[in-house]
Structure formats: C-alpha cells, structure tokens
XYZ file of C-alpha atoms in Angstrom:
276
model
C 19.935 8.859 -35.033
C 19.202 5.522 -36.436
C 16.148 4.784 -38.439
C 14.132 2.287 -36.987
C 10.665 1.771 -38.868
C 9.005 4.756 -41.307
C 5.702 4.685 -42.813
C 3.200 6.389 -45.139
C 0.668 7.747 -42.748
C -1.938 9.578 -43.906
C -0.451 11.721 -46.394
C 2.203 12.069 -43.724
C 5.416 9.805 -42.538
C 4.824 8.278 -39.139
C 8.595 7.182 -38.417
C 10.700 5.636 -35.318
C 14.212 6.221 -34.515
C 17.325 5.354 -31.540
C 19.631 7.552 -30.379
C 22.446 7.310 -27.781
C 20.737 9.526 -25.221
C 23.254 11.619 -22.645
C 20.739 12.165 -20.624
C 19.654 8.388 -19.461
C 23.277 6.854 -20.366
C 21.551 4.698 -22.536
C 20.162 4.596 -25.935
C 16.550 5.878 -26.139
C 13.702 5.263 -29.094
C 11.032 7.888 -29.733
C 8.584 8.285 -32.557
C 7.468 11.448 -34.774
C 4.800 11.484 -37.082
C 5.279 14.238 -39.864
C 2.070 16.001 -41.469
C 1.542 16.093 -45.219
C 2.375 20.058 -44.541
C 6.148 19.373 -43.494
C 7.390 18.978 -46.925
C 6.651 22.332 -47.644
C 7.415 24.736 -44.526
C 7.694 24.142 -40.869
C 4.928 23.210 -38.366
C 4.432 23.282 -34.760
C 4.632 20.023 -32.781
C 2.050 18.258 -30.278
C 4.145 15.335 -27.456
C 2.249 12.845 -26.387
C 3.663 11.712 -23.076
C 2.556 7.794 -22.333
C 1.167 6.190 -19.199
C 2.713 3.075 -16.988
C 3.837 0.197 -18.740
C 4.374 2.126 -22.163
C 6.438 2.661 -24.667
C 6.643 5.226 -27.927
C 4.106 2.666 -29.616
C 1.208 2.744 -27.703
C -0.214 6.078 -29.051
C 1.545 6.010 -31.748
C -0.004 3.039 -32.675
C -3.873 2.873 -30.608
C -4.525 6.820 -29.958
C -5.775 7.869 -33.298
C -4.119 11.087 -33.714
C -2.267 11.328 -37.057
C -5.712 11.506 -38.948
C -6.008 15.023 -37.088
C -2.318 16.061 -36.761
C -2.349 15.421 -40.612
C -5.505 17.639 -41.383
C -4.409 20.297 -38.793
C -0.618 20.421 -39.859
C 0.970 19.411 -36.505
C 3.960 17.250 -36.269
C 3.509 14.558 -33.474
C 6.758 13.614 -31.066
C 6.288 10.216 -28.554
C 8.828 9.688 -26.433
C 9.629 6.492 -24.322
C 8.255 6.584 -20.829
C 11.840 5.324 -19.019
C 15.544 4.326 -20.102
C 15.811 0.301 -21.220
C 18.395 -1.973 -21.844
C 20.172 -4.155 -19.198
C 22.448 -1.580 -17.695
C 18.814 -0.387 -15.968
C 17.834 -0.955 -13.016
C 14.084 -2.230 -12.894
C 11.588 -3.515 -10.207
C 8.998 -6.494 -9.867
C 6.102 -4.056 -9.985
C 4.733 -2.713 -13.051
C 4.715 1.089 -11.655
C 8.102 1.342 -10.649
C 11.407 1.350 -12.916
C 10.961 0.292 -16.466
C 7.949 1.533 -17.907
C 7.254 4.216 -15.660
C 9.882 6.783 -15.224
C 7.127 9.244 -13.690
C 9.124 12.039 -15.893
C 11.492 12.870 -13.668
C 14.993 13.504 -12.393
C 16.014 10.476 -9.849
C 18.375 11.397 -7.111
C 19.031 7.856 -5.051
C 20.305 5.411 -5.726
C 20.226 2.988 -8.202
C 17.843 4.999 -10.370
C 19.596 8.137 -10.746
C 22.244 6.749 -13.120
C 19.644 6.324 -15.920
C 15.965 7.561 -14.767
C 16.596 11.232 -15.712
C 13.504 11.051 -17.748
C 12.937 15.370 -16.905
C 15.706 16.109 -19.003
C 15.407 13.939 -21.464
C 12.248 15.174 -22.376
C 12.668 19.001 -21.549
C 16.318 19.358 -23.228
C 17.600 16.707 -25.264
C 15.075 14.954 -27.116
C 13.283 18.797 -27.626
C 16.594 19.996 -28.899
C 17.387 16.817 -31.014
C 13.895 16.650 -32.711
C 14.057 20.683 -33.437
C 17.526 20.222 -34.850
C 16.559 17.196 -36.954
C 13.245 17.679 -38.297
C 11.079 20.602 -39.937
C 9.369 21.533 -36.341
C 8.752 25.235 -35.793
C 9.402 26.780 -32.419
C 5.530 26.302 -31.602
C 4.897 23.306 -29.096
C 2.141 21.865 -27.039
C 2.295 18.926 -24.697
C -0.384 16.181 -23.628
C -0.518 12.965 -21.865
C -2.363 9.880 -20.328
C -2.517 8.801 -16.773
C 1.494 9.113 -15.646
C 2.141 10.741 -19.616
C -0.631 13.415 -18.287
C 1.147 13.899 -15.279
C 4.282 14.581 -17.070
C 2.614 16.924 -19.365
C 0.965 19.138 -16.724
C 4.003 19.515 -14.337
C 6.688 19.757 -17.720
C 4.500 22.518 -18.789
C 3.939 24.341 -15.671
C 7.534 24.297 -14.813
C 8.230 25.726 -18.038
C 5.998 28.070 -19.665
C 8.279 29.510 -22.017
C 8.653 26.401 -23.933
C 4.906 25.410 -24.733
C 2.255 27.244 -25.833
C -1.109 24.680 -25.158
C -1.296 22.238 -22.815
C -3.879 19.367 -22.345
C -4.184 16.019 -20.711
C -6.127 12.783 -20.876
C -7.042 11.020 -16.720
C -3.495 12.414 -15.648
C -2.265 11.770 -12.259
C -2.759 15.060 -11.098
C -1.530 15.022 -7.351
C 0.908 12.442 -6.598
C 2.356 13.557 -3.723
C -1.108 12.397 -2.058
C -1.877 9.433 -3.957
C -0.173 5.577 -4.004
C 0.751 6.393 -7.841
C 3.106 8.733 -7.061
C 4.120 8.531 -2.842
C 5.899 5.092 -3.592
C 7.619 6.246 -6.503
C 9.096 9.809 -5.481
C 10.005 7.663 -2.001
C 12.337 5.034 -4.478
C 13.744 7.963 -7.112
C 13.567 11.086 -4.847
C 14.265 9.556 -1.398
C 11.988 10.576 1.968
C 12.546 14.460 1.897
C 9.087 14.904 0.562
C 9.954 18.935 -0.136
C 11.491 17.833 -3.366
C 8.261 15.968 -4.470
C 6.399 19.074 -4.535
C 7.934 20.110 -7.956
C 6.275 17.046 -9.737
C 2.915 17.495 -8.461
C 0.768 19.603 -10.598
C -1.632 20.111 -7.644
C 1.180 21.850 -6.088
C 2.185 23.365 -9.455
C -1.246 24.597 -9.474
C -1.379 26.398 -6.552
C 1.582 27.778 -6.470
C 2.201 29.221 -10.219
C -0.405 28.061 -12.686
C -0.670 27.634 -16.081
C 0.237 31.016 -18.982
C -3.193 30.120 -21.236
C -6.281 27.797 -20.518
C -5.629 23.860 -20.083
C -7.805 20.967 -21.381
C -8.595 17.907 -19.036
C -10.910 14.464 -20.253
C -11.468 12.016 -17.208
C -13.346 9.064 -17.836
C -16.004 8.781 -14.754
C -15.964 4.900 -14.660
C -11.967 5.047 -14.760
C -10.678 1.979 -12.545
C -8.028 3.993 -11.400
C -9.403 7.418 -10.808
C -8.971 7.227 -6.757
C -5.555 7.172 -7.617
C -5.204 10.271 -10.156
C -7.216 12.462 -7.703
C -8.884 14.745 -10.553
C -10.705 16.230 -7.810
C -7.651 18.116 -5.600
C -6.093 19.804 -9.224
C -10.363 21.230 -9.901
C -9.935 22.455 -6.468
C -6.267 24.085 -7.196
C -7.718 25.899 -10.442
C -11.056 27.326 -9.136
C -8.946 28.561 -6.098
C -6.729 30.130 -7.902
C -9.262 30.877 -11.011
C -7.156 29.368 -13.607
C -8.877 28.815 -16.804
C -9.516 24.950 -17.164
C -11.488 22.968 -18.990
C -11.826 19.700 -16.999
C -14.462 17.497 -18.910
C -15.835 14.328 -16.876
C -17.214 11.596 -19.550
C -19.478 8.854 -18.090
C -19.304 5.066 -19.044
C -15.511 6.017 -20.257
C -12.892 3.716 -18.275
C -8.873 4.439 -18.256
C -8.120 2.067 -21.533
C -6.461 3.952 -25.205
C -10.752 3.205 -25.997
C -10.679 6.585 -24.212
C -7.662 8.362 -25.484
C -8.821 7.683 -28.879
C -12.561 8.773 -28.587
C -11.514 12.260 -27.558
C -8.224 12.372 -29.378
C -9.945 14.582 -32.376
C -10.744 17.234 -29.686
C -7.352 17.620 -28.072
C -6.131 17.464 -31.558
C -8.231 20.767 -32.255
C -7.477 22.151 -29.217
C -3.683 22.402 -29.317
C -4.126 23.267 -33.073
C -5.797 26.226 -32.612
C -3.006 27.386 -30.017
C -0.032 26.530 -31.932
C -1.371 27.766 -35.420
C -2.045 30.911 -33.866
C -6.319 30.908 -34.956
C-alpha cells in the first residue's frame, strides 16, 4: 500500500492509502480512520459505503463520524465507489460508470474488465485492511443512497461476515426503480434473474437479515421515488424482520443528513460490535 495523506483526528489517525487492486485491474484508494483505542488492542470496524458521484472523501471528509468512532472505539474503512484511471471505461451520465459502480460484479461488456466493485469490497479490500491494520474480526457495514444499497445487499448476502448493519436513504429496490434498471441493464445485461441478487427488496424477502437493521430516510429527499423505501418496509413486516426504518421530515438527500444522524448509527453499530 502506498500512503497517501494521514492525519491527527481526534485522538485518532484518519489516513488514505492506493493499492494495486486484483480485483478492478486497476489501482484503488480507500480511507481508514483509526480510534485513539487502536494503539493499544484491536477494535471492530464500521464501512461506510458512498453514494453516486463519490469517492473515499466524501464521508470521510462531510459525514461526521470519527468524533463517535473515536469515543466508541471503532475503526472506520471508506472505500471508493468504482475503479478510476484511464484504462476505465466511463459514461456521459453521472449514474453510470465512474462514480457509481452500484457494488457489484459486471458481466458485459466493457465494464466487466474493471467494475468488479462486489469483490473488491467483500474479499480484497476486507482481507487487505484486516491484514494491515489492528481491526478485530467484528464488522458492521452502512451506506448512503447507492453506498446504502451496497451495504444492505453485501450484508444480506453474507451474514457471516458482519455483525450490524444500517443504512442512510439507500436504494432499496433497484430492480424496480430507474436507479438501478438502467444500470444492471449496462453491467449485468437483459437477463433480469441475475439482478435479483442486488436488490435488497428481493434479499428481503427471500432470506433476511441475522440481527435487527437501522434505516434514516429523509421525507423531503429529492430522490426518494427513486430509492423506493416503501417496497423494502413492505419486505420486512411481511416477513417480520426486525427493522428500524426512521422517516425524518424537512431532511433532504444531501451529507446535511448523513451527518445529523451519523452519532446514532455510530451508537448503533457500536453496541453490536462491542458486544454491550
């Protein structure tokens, strides 16, 4: 790994890094943030999976949650939201190709050479960070709009490798919804069966979630036709899956929102991972 930025953070080191990444064929940046309480002993970890158009920095740098990964003892991990670099093929529109890599596995063409952004995130960058820094075995995920959508279906496909799981306006049904039909279409081609495995509507219905599962949606979000909050409340009381889904008026889709209720999902995924 190469050492890209690092600094003092709350009693903590807030650090950025590069690695060649096997997994996208390209090199990849990612973030960690490293409580006061890793120089000491190990501590569980929190990812924060980002929304369209993002990178590591965004929360890293606007969410507001190293104040409360520092008092809590929780190591933070952001990943990138796609591949970069030239070698990558990219579209026009902001919610296809760079900056939103939907957190999947690509099968067509061009995007399957680099957008393997499933992987990345469930098996290399997991195994690199666990390797490389003083991270216990203990891990929760969360996420905004496409980063919540990433979190919910990453967790529900694999239960065994996270023990909370929370997420901020995701795009919770995909399959069904403009964010998400045009972009399985371009990386997964027309066979809409294999969409059904990044949908946590689907996911939802079909296997659920191990422990309980946190949700904020801001009412006044500009984009909230489009994450469909409604069809995953449906999923859950139908299959009576313990789920907090918390509706906040006045609160739009903007990092304004992340960061208001960033303290709570903070807590949340603390008392999980430290076992209270």
């Amino acid at each position: 790994m190469e050492l890209v930025s690092r600094n003092r953070c709350f009693g903590g080191e807030q650090a950025v890094y590069k690695h060649a990444s096997e997994a996208c064929g390209v090199d990849m940046t990612f973030a960690v943030f490293l409580p006061p309480q890793a120089k000491s002993r190990s501590v569980p970890a929190l990812w924060y999976l980002s929304g369209l158009t993002c990178t590591h920095d965004n929360a890293m740098t606007k969410g507001g949650f190293q104040q409360f990964a520092a008092e809590y003892g929780v190591a933070l991990i952001f990943p990138d939201t796609s591949p970069r670099g030239e070698a990558v093929p990219d579209n026009d529109s902001y919610d296809l190709g760079v900056g939103a890599g939907f957190y999947l596995n690509a099968t067509q063409d061009p995007w399957r050479s680099h957008f393997q952004m499933y992987d990345y995130v469930v098996c290399e960058l997991r195994s690199l960070v666990q390797d490389a820094f003083p991270i216990s075995e203990r891990h929760g995920i969360t996420g905004h709009s496409m980063g919540g959508h990433g979190a919910l279906t990453i967790a529900m496909r694999n239960p065994g490798l996270f023990a909370s799981l929370s997420a901020f306006s995701p795009i919770v049904n995909p399959c069904q919804s403009d964010w998400g039909r045009k972009q399985f279409s371009a990386y997964l081609g027309d066979d809409e069966s294999t969409w059904a495995q990044y949908d946590a509507t689907v996911l939802m219905s079909e296997t659920g979630w191990h422990g309980d599962i946190l949700i904020d949606q801001g009412a006044d979000d500009q984009f909230i036709d489009l994450l469909r909050p409604q069809a995953f409340a449906e999923a859950t009381a139908l299959r009576r899956q313990p789920c907090v889904l918390r509706t906040h008026v006045g609160y739009d889709h903007s990092y304004f929102f992340v960061s208001t209720f960033a303290k709570d999902h903070m807590c949340w995924h603390a008392d999980r991972l430290n076992g209270n």
